[in-house]
Each structure stands twice: as structure tokens, then as C-alpha cells.
Amino acid sequence: MRQSVENAVAVCPVEVAVAVLGGSWKLTVVKHLTGGTMRFGELRRAVGPVTPRVLTRQLRDLEADGIVSRTVFAEVPPRVEYALTELGETLRPAVVWLDEWGAAYADREVSQGRP
Amino acid sequence: MRQSVENAVAVCPVEVAVAVLGGSWKLTVVKHLTGGTMRFGELRRAVGPVTPRVLTRQLRDLEADGIVSRTVFAEVPPRVEYALTELGETLRPAVVWLDEWGAAYADREVSQGRP
């Protein structure tokens, strides 16, 4: 278990969720993978302004935490595919809920003139 | 609007939620405030191993993002109380859901011998 997750386990369950999902782009990656298996390049284009280095690190964390699976196909060049694990699939309701909440939050901020 | 939230608005709604709630201790603070108004010292004891400096910074972010209200009572010494705003209250279902998810995640990791 990653150290930050292990620390959170000793503190509070909601903090465990934050330790697993709280990093930048992680929930956005999970959101896009709810649509099915994707390759690194597809993910990178879908997520948007993320560098390959940061996306690689976040995917590695999500893999270590059991949320995402990484499959390497022995082709030339090698093909690498990412998908949600069974555990990752359990996050679907949270992603939908937080996506809606975030959209309403953004609308509210913009309409109140605090862009 | 804080810069990280503003950046997220331009990217993806779920990233807006992460920008507002993703920082350490923020969802734990929201979770404890669902129980009602609390003072700084009460929050600090409830949240656990957080330093006063970090808790102050996270509370200031949550206040800037419209999630938490801060009321100062002109007493000697001054009394400061924190509470969820109406917008903060809308997070109640997410906190409950993520708290349960985090608890199940921790149980699963410990039972699979990956403490």
C-alpha cells in the first residue's frame, strides 16, 4: 500500500478516499476509463493539459492502489492499454456525482462573477 | 476563485471537484462539520494528526471556495466558529459515500495482507 494511503487508513476512511483519488487528474482518468479501455496517447488527449510525466506517475499510483489495470501487448512497438479494475468500477457513482457537482460549482462561480 | 479551481474549470468538471476537495484533510473537515458548527480547537482534535498551520490553510481555502463559513465573535479572547455553508451542505452525500468507500478499501487492503 502506498505510504499516503497507509497513513490515511490510520486516520479516517474519507481521508483514504482522498489519498487514493485526490491527486490531480486521477478522477479525470477514472472518468474517461469508465468509457472503456484506453491507450496512453488516447488518455493523454482525453485528459487534456497534463504532461506525459505527470500522467505516467498518476497512472502508476492508480495501478498500485488497485484502481487501474495496465496490460502490455508484446507487439512491435509494444501496445499498452489501461482499464478500470473491478474496484475501479465501484467508483463510477462517485465520478458521476462529483462531475455534476463540479459543473454546478463552476456555473455558480461564473454566474456570480467570480470567474 | 482560487487559481487551481479556475484552471480546473477550464478542463473538466470532475477536476473542479478535485481542486476544491482534493487537498489533505479538506473532506475530513467537511465530514466533521456535517455534525454542526465547530471551533478551531475542536476541529483540530477531531481531524487528528494535522498541524495548526495546515488546518488553518485548508480552512482558508474551503472558506475562499465557499464551502465553509468562518464567524468571529468579538469576545475576549475572540471566539471563532466554522460551519458548512449551504453549498458545503450539498457535499453531504459525497462525504458519506466516500467515507464508506474508503472504509471498504481499507478493510480490503488489510484483509489482502497489503497493510
PDB file of C-alpha atoms in Angstrom, chain A:
ATOM      1  CA  MET A   1       0.000   0.000   0.000  1.00  0.00           C
ATOM      2  CA  ARG A   2       1.333   3.464  -0.843  1.00  0.00           C
ATOM      3  CA  GLN A   3       2.528   5.395   2.205  1.00  0.00           C
ATOM      4  CA  SER A   4      -0.008   8.229   1.874  1.00  0.00           C
ATOM      5  CA  VAL A   5      -2.826   5.663   1.681  1.00  0.00           C
ATOM      6  CA  GLU A   6      -1.411   3.748   4.654  1.00  0.00           C
ATOM      7  CA  ASN A   7      -1.241   6.977   6.707  1.00  0.00           C
ATOM      8  CA  ALA A   8      -4.843   7.760   5.829  1.00  0.00           C
ATOM      9  CA  VAL A   9      -6.034   4.283   6.850  1.00  0.00           C
ATOM     10  CA  ALA A  10      -4.868   5.101  10.377  1.00  0.00           C
ATOM     11  CA  VAL A  11      -6.800   8.392  10.389  1.00  0.00           C
ATOM     12  CA  CYS A  12     -10.170   8.397   8.691  1.00  0.00           C
ATOM     13  CA  PRO A  13     -11.911   6.452   5.901  1.00  0.00           C
ATOM     14  CA  VAL A  14     -12.771   9.593   3.910  1.00  0.00           C
ATOM     15  CA  GLU A  15      -9.084  10.505   4.002  1.00  0.00           C
ATOM     16  CA  VAL A  16      -8.320   7.084   2.455  1.00  0.00           C
ATOM     17  CA  ALA A  17     -10.558   8.010  -0.492  1.00  0.00           C
ATOM     18  CA  VAL A  18      -8.776  11.369  -0.772  1.00  0.00           C
ATOM     19  CA  ALA A  19      -5.343   9.678  -0.638  1.00  0.00           C
ATOM     20  CA  VAL A  20      -6.347   7.309  -3.468  1.00  0.00           C
ATOM     21  CA  LEU A  21      -8.311   9.746  -5.633  1.00  0.00           C
ATOM     22  CA  GLY A  22      -7.323  13.245  -4.571  1.00  0.00           C
ATOM     23  CA  GLY A  23      -4.301  13.788  -6.800  1.00  0.00           C
ATOM     24  CA  SER A  24      -4.668  15.961  -9.907  1.00  0.00           C
ATOM     25  CA  TRP A  25      -6.105  14.162 -12.951  1.00  0.00           C
ATOM     26  CA  LYS A  26      -6.771  10.876 -11.142  1.00  0.00           C
ATOM     27  CA  LEU A  27     -10.576  11.172 -11.072  1.00  0.00           C
ATOM     28  CA  THR A  28     -10.485  12.574 -14.612  1.00  0.00           C
ATOM     29  CA  VAL A  29      -8.556   9.450 -15.720  1.00  0.00           C
ATOM     30  CA  VAL A  30     -11.100   7.234 -13.916  1.00  0.00           C
ATOM     31  CA  LYS A  31     -13.913   9.198 -15.558  1.00  0.00           C
ATOM     32  CA  HIS A  32     -12.526   8.617 -19.058  1.00  0.00           C
ATOM     33  CA  LEU A  33     -11.833   4.932 -18.355  1.00  0.00           C
ATOM     34  CA  THR A  34     -15.488   4.430 -17.415  1.00  0.00           C
ATOM     35  CA  GLY A  35     -15.927   4.614 -21.181  1.00  0.00           C
ATOM     36  CA  GLY A  36     -13.703   1.539 -21.635  1.00  0.00           C
ATOM     37  CA  THR A  37     -10.090   0.557 -22.220  1.00  0.00           C
ATOM     38  CA  MET A  38      -7.768   3.278 -23.473  1.00  0.00           C
ATOM     39  CA  ARG A  39      -4.151   3.613 -24.588  1.00  0.00           C
ATOM     40  CA  PHE A  40      -1.761   6.145 -23.059  1.00  0.00           C
ATOM     41  CA  GLY A  41      -1.966   8.533 -26.001  1.00  0.00           C
ATOM     42  CA  GLU A  42      -5.778   8.379 -26.040  1.00  0.00           C
ATOM     43  CA  LEU A  43      -5.878   9.063 -22.315  1.00  0.00           C
ATOM     44  CA  ARG A  44      -3.493  11.947 -22.631  1.00  0.00           C
ATOM     45  CA  ARG A  45      -5.565  13.602 -25.367  1.00  0.00           C
ATOM     46  CA  ALA A  46      -8.781  12.986 -23.417  1.00  0.00           C
ATOM     47  CA  VAL A  47      -7.486  14.321 -20.082  1.00  0.00           C
ATOM     48  CA  GLY A  48      -6.130  17.485 -21.707  1.00  0.00           C
ATOM     49  CA  PRO A  49      -3.357  19.720 -20.318  1.00  0.00           C
ATOM     50  CA  VAL A  50      -1.399  17.026 -18.490  1.00  0.00           C
ATOM     51  CA  THR A  51       2.267  16.250 -19.190  1.00  0.00           C
ATOM     52  CA  PRO A  52       3.240  12.656 -20.098  1.00  0.00           C
ATOM     53  CA  ARG A  53       5.439  12.521 -16.981  1.00  0.00           C
ATOM     54  CA  VAL A  54       2.589  13.504 -14.615  1.00  0.00           C
ATOM     55  CA  LEU A  55       0.077  11.241 -16.358  1.00  0.00           C
ATOM     56  CA  THR A  56       2.524   8.313 -16.118  1.00  0.00           C
ATOM     57  CA  ARG A  57       3.000   8.939 -12.391  1.00  0.00           C
ATOM     58  CA  GLN A  58      -0.731   9.229 -11.688  1.00  0.00           C
ATOM     59  CA  LEU A  59      -1.460   6.048 -13.693  1.00  0.00           C
ATOM     60  CA  ARG A  60       1.250   4.219 -11.746  1.00  0.00           C
ATOM     61  CA  ASP A  61      -0.333   5.342  -8.444  1.00  0.00           C
ATOM     62  CA  LEU A  62      -3.811   4.275  -9.627  1.00  0.00           C
ATOM     63  CA  GLU A  63      -2.340   0.906 -10.656  1.00  0.00           C
ATOM     64  CA  ALA A  64      -0.550   0.492  -7.285  1.00  0.00           C
ATOM     65  CA  ASP A  65      -3.785   1.349  -5.492  1.00  0.00           C
ATOM     66  CA  GLY A  66      -5.706  -1.308  -7.478  1.00  0.00           C
ATOM     67  CA  ILE A  67      -7.958   1.162  -9.332  1.00  0.00           C
ATOM     68  CA  VAL A  68      -6.491   0.766 -12.856  1.00  0.00           C
ATOM     69  CA  SER A  69      -5.010  -2.236 -14.703  1.00  0.00           C
ATOM     70  CA  ARG A  70      -2.178  -1.907 -17.224  1.00  0.00           C
ATOM     71  CA  THR A  71      -1.855  -4.518 -19.960  1.00  0.00           C
ATOM     72  CA  VAL A  72       1.215  -4.702 -22.244  1.00  0.00           C
ATOM     73  CA  PHE A  73       0.802  -6.471 -25.579  1.00  0.00           C
ATOM     74  CA  ALA A  74       4.065  -7.922 -26.927  1.00  0.00           C
ATOM     75  CA  GLU A  75       3.832  -6.260 -30.300  1.00  0.00           C
ATOM     76  CA  VAL A  76       6.329  -4.043 -32.139  1.00  0.00           C
ATOM     77  CA  PRO A  77       6.077  -1.372 -30.935  1.00  0.00           C
ATOM     78  CA  PRO A  78       4.539  -2.714 -27.681  1.00  0.00           C
ATOM     79  CA  ARG A  79       0.903  -1.762 -27.147  1.00  0.00           C
ATOM     80  CA  VAL A  80      -0.121  -0.673 -23.588  1.00  0.00           C
ATOM     81  CA  GLU A  81      -3.762  -0.495 -22.542  1.00  0.00           C
ATOM     82  CA  TYR A  82      -5.310   0.886 -19.369  1.00  0.00           C
ATOM     83  CA  ALA A  83      -8.681  -0.135 -17.924  1.00  0.00           C
ATOM     84  CA  LEU A  84     -10.630   0.140 -14.671  1.00  0.00           C
ATOM     85  CA  THR A  85     -10.350  -2.844 -12.351  1.00  0.00           C
ATOM     86  CA  GLU A  86     -13.391  -4.254 -10.581  1.00  0.00           C
ATOM     87  CA  LEU A  87     -12.526  -1.966  -7.651  1.00  0.00           C
ATOM     88  CA  GLY A  88     -12.112   0.965 -10.032  1.00  0.00           C
ATOM     89  CA  GLU A  89     -15.581   0.300 -11.444  1.00  0.00           C
ATOM     90  CA  THR A  90     -17.042   0.815  -7.945  1.00  0.00           C
ATOM     91  CA  LEU A  91     -16.075   4.487  -8.280  1.00  0.00           C
ATOM     92  CA  ARG A  92     -18.481   5.093 -11.161  1.00  0.00           C
ATOM     93  CA  PRO A  93     -21.229   6.668  -8.978  1.00  0.00           C
ATOM     94  CA  ALA A  94     -18.753   8.992  -7.263  1.00  0.00           C
ATOM     95  CA  VAL A  95     -17.287  10.142 -10.587  1.00  0.00           C
ATOM     96  CA  VAL A  96     -20.762  10.892 -11.972  1.00  0.00           C
ATOM     97  CA  TRP A  97     -21.803  12.694  -8.770  1.00  0.00           C
ATOM     98  CA  LEU A  98     -18.592  14.756  -8.461  1.00  0.00           C
ATOM     99  CA  ASP A  99     -18.682  15.589 -12.194  1.00  0.00           C
ATOM    100  CA  GLU A 100     -22.175  17.026 -11.781  1.00  0.00           C
ATOM    101  CA  TRP A 101     -21.220  18.804  -8.570  1.00  0.00           C
ATOM    102  CA  GLY A 102     -18.142  20.311 -10.222  1.00  0.00           C
ATOM    103  CA  ALA A 103     -20.159  21.510 -13.226  1.00  0.00           C
ATOM    104  CA  ALA A 104     -22.768  23.156 -10.958  1.00  0.00           C
ATOM    105  CA  TYR A 105     -19.975  24.711  -8.871  1.00  0.00           C
ATOM    106  CA  ALA A 106     -18.291  26.169 -11.969  1.00  0.00           C
ATOM    107  CA  ASP A 107     -21.601  27.551 -13.312  1.00  0.00           C
ATOM    108  CA  ARG A 108     -22.344  29.114  -9.938  1.00  0.00           C
ATOM    109  CA  GLU A 109     -18.923  30.756  -9.658  1.00  0.00           C
ATOM    110  CA  VAL A 110     -19.088  32.140 -13.199  1.00  0.00           C
ATOM    111  CA  SER A 111     -22.671  33.415 -12.768  1.00  0.00           C
ATOM    112  CA  GLN A 112     -21.664  35.140  -9.511  1.00  0.00           C
ATOM    113  CA  GLY A 113     -18.969  36.932 -11.462  1.00  0.00           C
ATOM    114  CA  ARG A 114     -16.090  35.144  -9.676  1.00  0.00           C
ATOM    115  CA  PRO A 115     -14.501  33.586 -12.813  1.00  0.00           C
TER     116      PRO A 115
END
